[in-house]
Amino acid sequence: MNSKRVDLIQKVINKLISIIFIMLFVAVISLMIQKFVLKKEVPDLFGYKILQVMSGSMSGEFETGDTILIKKIGDESNLKIGDVVTYRIKKNTLVTHRIINITRTGENLSYTTKGDANNTEDMEKVTFSAIEGIYVKKLRLISNLIKFMQKSYGMVIIFTLPIVMIICVVNSEKVKEEKRNKRREKRLNYELQKSKEYLKNKKKEEK
């Protein structure tokens, strides 16, 4: 593999790393503004929210300590029996259970829910206004990351790794710039030497 191809690959990798850092930075800033400025209990990103499971009532679908992704529902017609939804029962309490029945009272729908691991259905009916979102998937990678960060050395590594990566990228750019300067200097010296030889030969010819 020639040096030009290696340089191109390094440039692409550096660009990708930069884009990922920018996206993560924007996402973190957005979540922080929602959490601390707008005082949202569960910040969202483009309608998606990340939650951590605190009980085993849905064991089999996801377990205690798992991290799940939910999506905001725009219309109640999008919900059906069998969907797993996250809904609010108190100001600071969210529950994620499965819809087992839907009833209509006038123009309003109400949902009967139940945890897969529970023997009985939930006592309170859920209204659409209380639903925070529908369950999309379990985020295994983030779950493992959170568990890793909870370890004494995990947090240090998580915060140190981006800094090390940035230093490596900066150092790589510095090394490449030094190589370019050396090649430039070598080429200039070569051209200067050739010019001297040419002038020397020309003088000889003139004599």
Short mmCIF file of C-alpha atoms in Angstrom, two decimals:
data_model
loop_
_atom_site.label_atom_id
_atom_site.label_comp_id
_atom_site.label_asym_id
_atom_site.label_seq_id
_atom_site.Cartn_x
_atom_site.Cartn_y
_atom_site.Cartn_z
CA MET A 1 0.00 0.00 0.00
CA ASN A 2 1.53 3.31 -1.11
CA SER A 3 1.86 6.40 1.10
CA LYS A 4 -0.88 8.33 -0.75
CA ARG A 5 -3.43 5.59 -0.06
CA VAL A 6 -2.36 5.41 3.59
CA ASP A 7 -2.72 9.21 3.92
CA LEU A 8 -6.19 9.03 2.32
CA ILE A 9 -7.31 6.29 4.73
CA GLN A 10 -5.98 8.26 7.71
CA LYS A 11 -7.81 11.38 6.53
CA VAL A 12 -11.08 9.45 6.21
CA ILE A 13 -10.65 7.92 9.68
CA ASN A 14 -9.85 11.33 11.20
CA LYS A 15 -12.92 12.85 9.51
CA LEU A 16 -15.15 10.06 10.83
CA ILE A 17 -13.78 10.48 14.36
CA SER A 18 -14.37 14.24 14.17
CA ILE A 19 -17.96 13.75 12.92
CA ILE A 20 -18.69 11.23 15.70
CA PHE A 21 -17.31 13.59 18.36
CA ILE A 22 -19.36 16.50 16.99
CA MET A 23 -22.55 14.40 16.93
CA LEU A 24 -21.95 13.17 20.48
CA PHE A 25 -21.20 16.71 21.64
CA VAL A 26 -24.42 18.08 20.09
CA ALA A 27 -26.47 15.20 21.53
CA VAL A 28 -25.03 15.68 25.04
CA ILE A 29 -25.60 19.47 24.92
CA SER A 30 -29.20 18.94 23.75
CA LEU A 31 -29.89 16.45 26.55
CA MET A 32 -28.29 18.71 29.17
CA ILE A 33 -30.38 21.72 28.07
CA GLN A 34 -33.56 19.65 28.29
CA LYS A 35 -32.59 18.24 31.69
CA PHE A 36 -31.23 21.31 33.48
CA VAL A 37 -32.75 24.28 31.63
CA LEU A 38 -36.12 23.00 30.44
CA LYS A 39 -36.38 20.72 33.51
CA LYS A 40 -37.54 17.65 31.55
CA GLU A 41 -37.50 14.52 33.67
CA VAL A 42 -36.68 12.30 30.68
CA PRO A 43 -34.92 14.25 27.88
CA ASP A 44 -35.46 13.04 24.32
CA LEU A 45 -33.50 13.19 21.09
CA PHE A 46 -35.60 13.40 17.90
CA GLY A 47 -38.53 11.84 19.77
CA TYR A 48 -36.49 8.96 21.22
CA LYS A 49 -35.82 8.46 24.94
CA ILE A 50 -33.42 6.19 26.76
CA LEU A 51 -34.58 4.61 30.02
CA GLN A 52 -33.10 2.18 32.51
CA VAL A 53 -35.26 -0.70 33.73
CA MET A 54 -35.71 -0.66 37.50
CA SER A 55 -37.84 -3.79 38.07
CA GLY A 56 -38.30 -7.31 36.77
CA SER A 57 -42.00 -7.00 35.84
CA MET A 58 -41.15 -7.45 32.15
CA SER A 59 -38.63 -10.23 32.68
CA GLY A 60 -38.20 -12.17 29.46
CA GLU A 61 -38.53 -9.06 27.30
CA PHE A 62 -35.92 -7.11 29.26
CA GLU A 63 -34.41 -7.42 32.73
CA THR A 64 -33.66 -5.20 35.72
CA GLY A 65 -30.69 -2.95 34.90
CA ASP A 66 -31.22 -3.13 31.13
CA THR A 67 -31.33 0.07 29.08
CA ILE A 68 -34.22 0.44 26.66
CA LEU A 69 -35.14 2.83 23.85
CA ILE A 70 -38.67 4.20 23.54
CA LYS A 71 -40.21 6.33 20.79
CA LYS A 72 -42.81 9.06 21.16
CA ILE A 73 -46.24 8.19 19.71
CA GLY A 74 -47.91 10.88 17.63
CA ASP A 75 -51.37 9.32 17.46
CA GLU A 76 -53.25 6.81 19.61
CA SER A 77 -54.32 4.92 16.49
CA ASN A 78 -50.70 3.74 16.22
CA LEU A 79 -51.09 1.64 19.37
CA LYS A 80 -52.43 -1.90 19.41
CA ILE A 81 -52.77 -4.85 21.77
CA GLY A 82 -49.38 -6.45 22.33
CA ASP A 83 -47.40 -3.20 22.18
CA VAL A 84 -45.09 -2.45 25.11
CA VAL A 85 -45.48 1.16 26.26
CA THR A 86 -43.93 3.40 28.87
CA TYR A 87 -46.44 5.49 30.79
CA ARG A 88 -46.48 7.84 33.76
CA ILE A 89 -48.35 6.89 36.94
CA LYS A 90 -46.88 9.65 39.14
CA LYS A 91 -44.82 12.77 38.56
CA ASN A 92 -41.50 10.95 38.90
CA THR A 93 -42.61 7.37 38.23
CA LEU A 94 -42.61 5.63 34.86
CA VAL A 95 -43.80 2.08 34.13
CA THR A 96 -43.13 0.00 31.02
CA HIS A 97 -45.74 -2.74 30.50
CA ARG A 98 -47.57 -4.47 27.67
CA ILE A 99 -51.02 -3.44 26.41
CA ILE A 100 -53.41 -6.39 26.83
CA ASN A 101 -56.70 -4.63 26.10
CA ILE A 102 -58.02 -1.39 24.61
CA THR A 103 -61.44 0.06 25.47
CA ARG A 104 -63.26 3.12 24.22
CA THR A 105 -65.34 5.44 26.37
CA GLY A 106 -66.97 8.03 24.13
CA GLU A 107 -64.18 9.52 22.05
CA ASN A 108 -61.41 8.48 24.46
CA LEU A 109 -59.40 5.28 24.51
CA SER A 110 -58.05 3.64 27.64
CA TYR A 111 -55.46 0.90 27.84
CA THR A 112 -55.23 -2.10 30.14
CA THR A 113 -51.60 -3.04 30.77
CA LYS A 114 -49.73 -5.87 32.42
CA GLY A 115 -46.13 -6.79 33.10
CA ASP A 116 -45.19 -10.03 31.34
CA ALA A 117 -43.83 -11.46 34.60
CA ASN A 118 -46.81 -10.32 36.71
CA ASN A 119 -49.75 -12.61 37.53
CA THR A 120 -52.38 -9.86 37.34
CA GLU A 121 -53.09 -6.87 35.12
CA ASP A 122 -52.41 -3.34 36.33
CA MET A 123 -55.26 -1.88 38.38
CA GLU A 124 -55.28 1.58 36.81
CA LYS A 125 -56.32 2.12 33.19
CA VAL A 126 -53.84 4.12 31.15
CA THR A 127 -54.86 7.13 29.04
CA PHE A 128 -53.04 8.17 25.88
CA SER A 129 -51.92 11.45 27.50
CA ALA A 130 -50.01 9.45 30.15
CA ILE A 131 -48.04 7.42 27.59
CA GLU A 132 -44.44 8.60 27.15
CA GLY A 133 -43.63 6.31 24.24
CA ILE A 134 -43.63 2.84 22.75
CA TYR A 135 -40.83 0.36 23.42
CA VAL A 136 -38.48 0.03 20.44
CA LYS A 137 -35.58 -2.16 21.51
CA LYS A 138 -33.15 -3.10 24.24
CA LEU A 139 -29.83 -1.29 24.04
CA ARG A 140 -27.34 -3.99 25.01
CA LEU A 141 -24.26 -1.91 24.22
CA ILE A 142 -25.40 1.04 26.36
CA SER A 143 -26.48 -1.34 29.15
CA ASN A 144 -23.01 -2.87 29.18
CA LEU A 145 -21.45 0.60 29.01
CA ILE A 146 -23.46 1.81 32.03
CA LYS A 147 -22.53 -1.31 33.99
CA PHE A 148 -18.89 -0.78 33.01
CA MET A 149 -19.02 2.89 34.10
CA GLN A 150 -20.39 1.87 37.49
CA LYS A 151 -17.11 0.06 38.19
CA SER A 152 -14.31 2.03 39.87
CA TYR A 153 -12.03 1.94 36.82
CA GLY A 154 -14.81 2.23 34.23
CA MET A 155 -15.47 5.95 34.63
CA VAL A 156 -11.75 6.75 34.43
CA ILE A 157 -11.38 4.80 31.18
CA ILE A 158 -14.53 6.29 29.63
CA PHE A 159 -13.37 9.86 30.26
CA THR A 160 -9.71 9.18 29.46
CA LEU A 161 -10.26 7.32 26.17
CA PRO A 162 -11.64 10.33 24.18
CA ILE A 163 -8.74 12.49 25.40
CA VAL A 164 -6.22 9.84 24.34
CA MET A 165 -7.93 9.54 20.94
CA ILE A 166 -7.80 13.31 20.42
CA ILE A 167 -4.11 13.37 21.37
CA CYS A 168 -3.42 10.52 18.93
CA VAL A 169 -5.24 12.33 16.11
CA VAL A 170 -3.41 15.60 16.82
CA ASN A 171 -0.07 13.78 17.06
CA SER A 172 -0.79 11.89 13.83
CA GLU A 173 -1.49 15.17 12.02
CA LYS A 174 1.69 16.65 13.47
CA VAL A 175 3.78 13.66 12.30
CA LYS A 176 2.24 13.83 8.82
CA GLU A 177 2.96 17.55 8.61
CA GLU A 178 6.60 16.95 9.62
CA LYS A 179 6.89 14.26 6.93
CA ARG A 180 5.41 16.61 4.34
CA ASN A 181 7.86 19.34 5.37
CA LYS A 182 10.80 16.93 5.10
CA ARG A 183 9.68 15.79 1.64
CA ARG A 184 9.26 19.42 0.61
CA GLU A 185 12.71 20.31 1.95
CA LYS A 186 14.28 17.30 0.24
CA ARG A 187 12.64 18.23 -3.06
CA LEU A 188 13.80 21.86 -2.76
CA ASN A 189 17.36 20.74 -1.96
CA TYR A 190 17.29 18.40 -4.94
CA GLU A 191 16.06 21.16 -7.24
CA LEU A 192 18.65 23.57 -5.83
CA GLN A 193 21.40 21.04 -6.39
CA LYS A 194 20.23 20.46 -9.95
CA SER A 195 20.17 24.22 -10.56
CA LYS A 196 23.72 24.56 -9.26
CA GLU A 197 24.90 21.71 -11.47
CA TYR A 198 23.16 23.25 -14.46
CA LEU A 199 24.76 26.65 -13.87
CA LYS A 200 28.14 25.03 -13.33
CA ASN A 201 27.89 23.05 -16.58
CA LYS A 202 26.73 26.13 -18.45
CA LYS A 203 29.72 28.13 -17.26
CA LYS A 204 32.01 25.35 -18.41
CA GLU A 205 30.39 25.36 -21.84
CA GLU A 206 30.80 29.11 -22.12
CA LYS A 207 34.53 28.81 -21.44
#
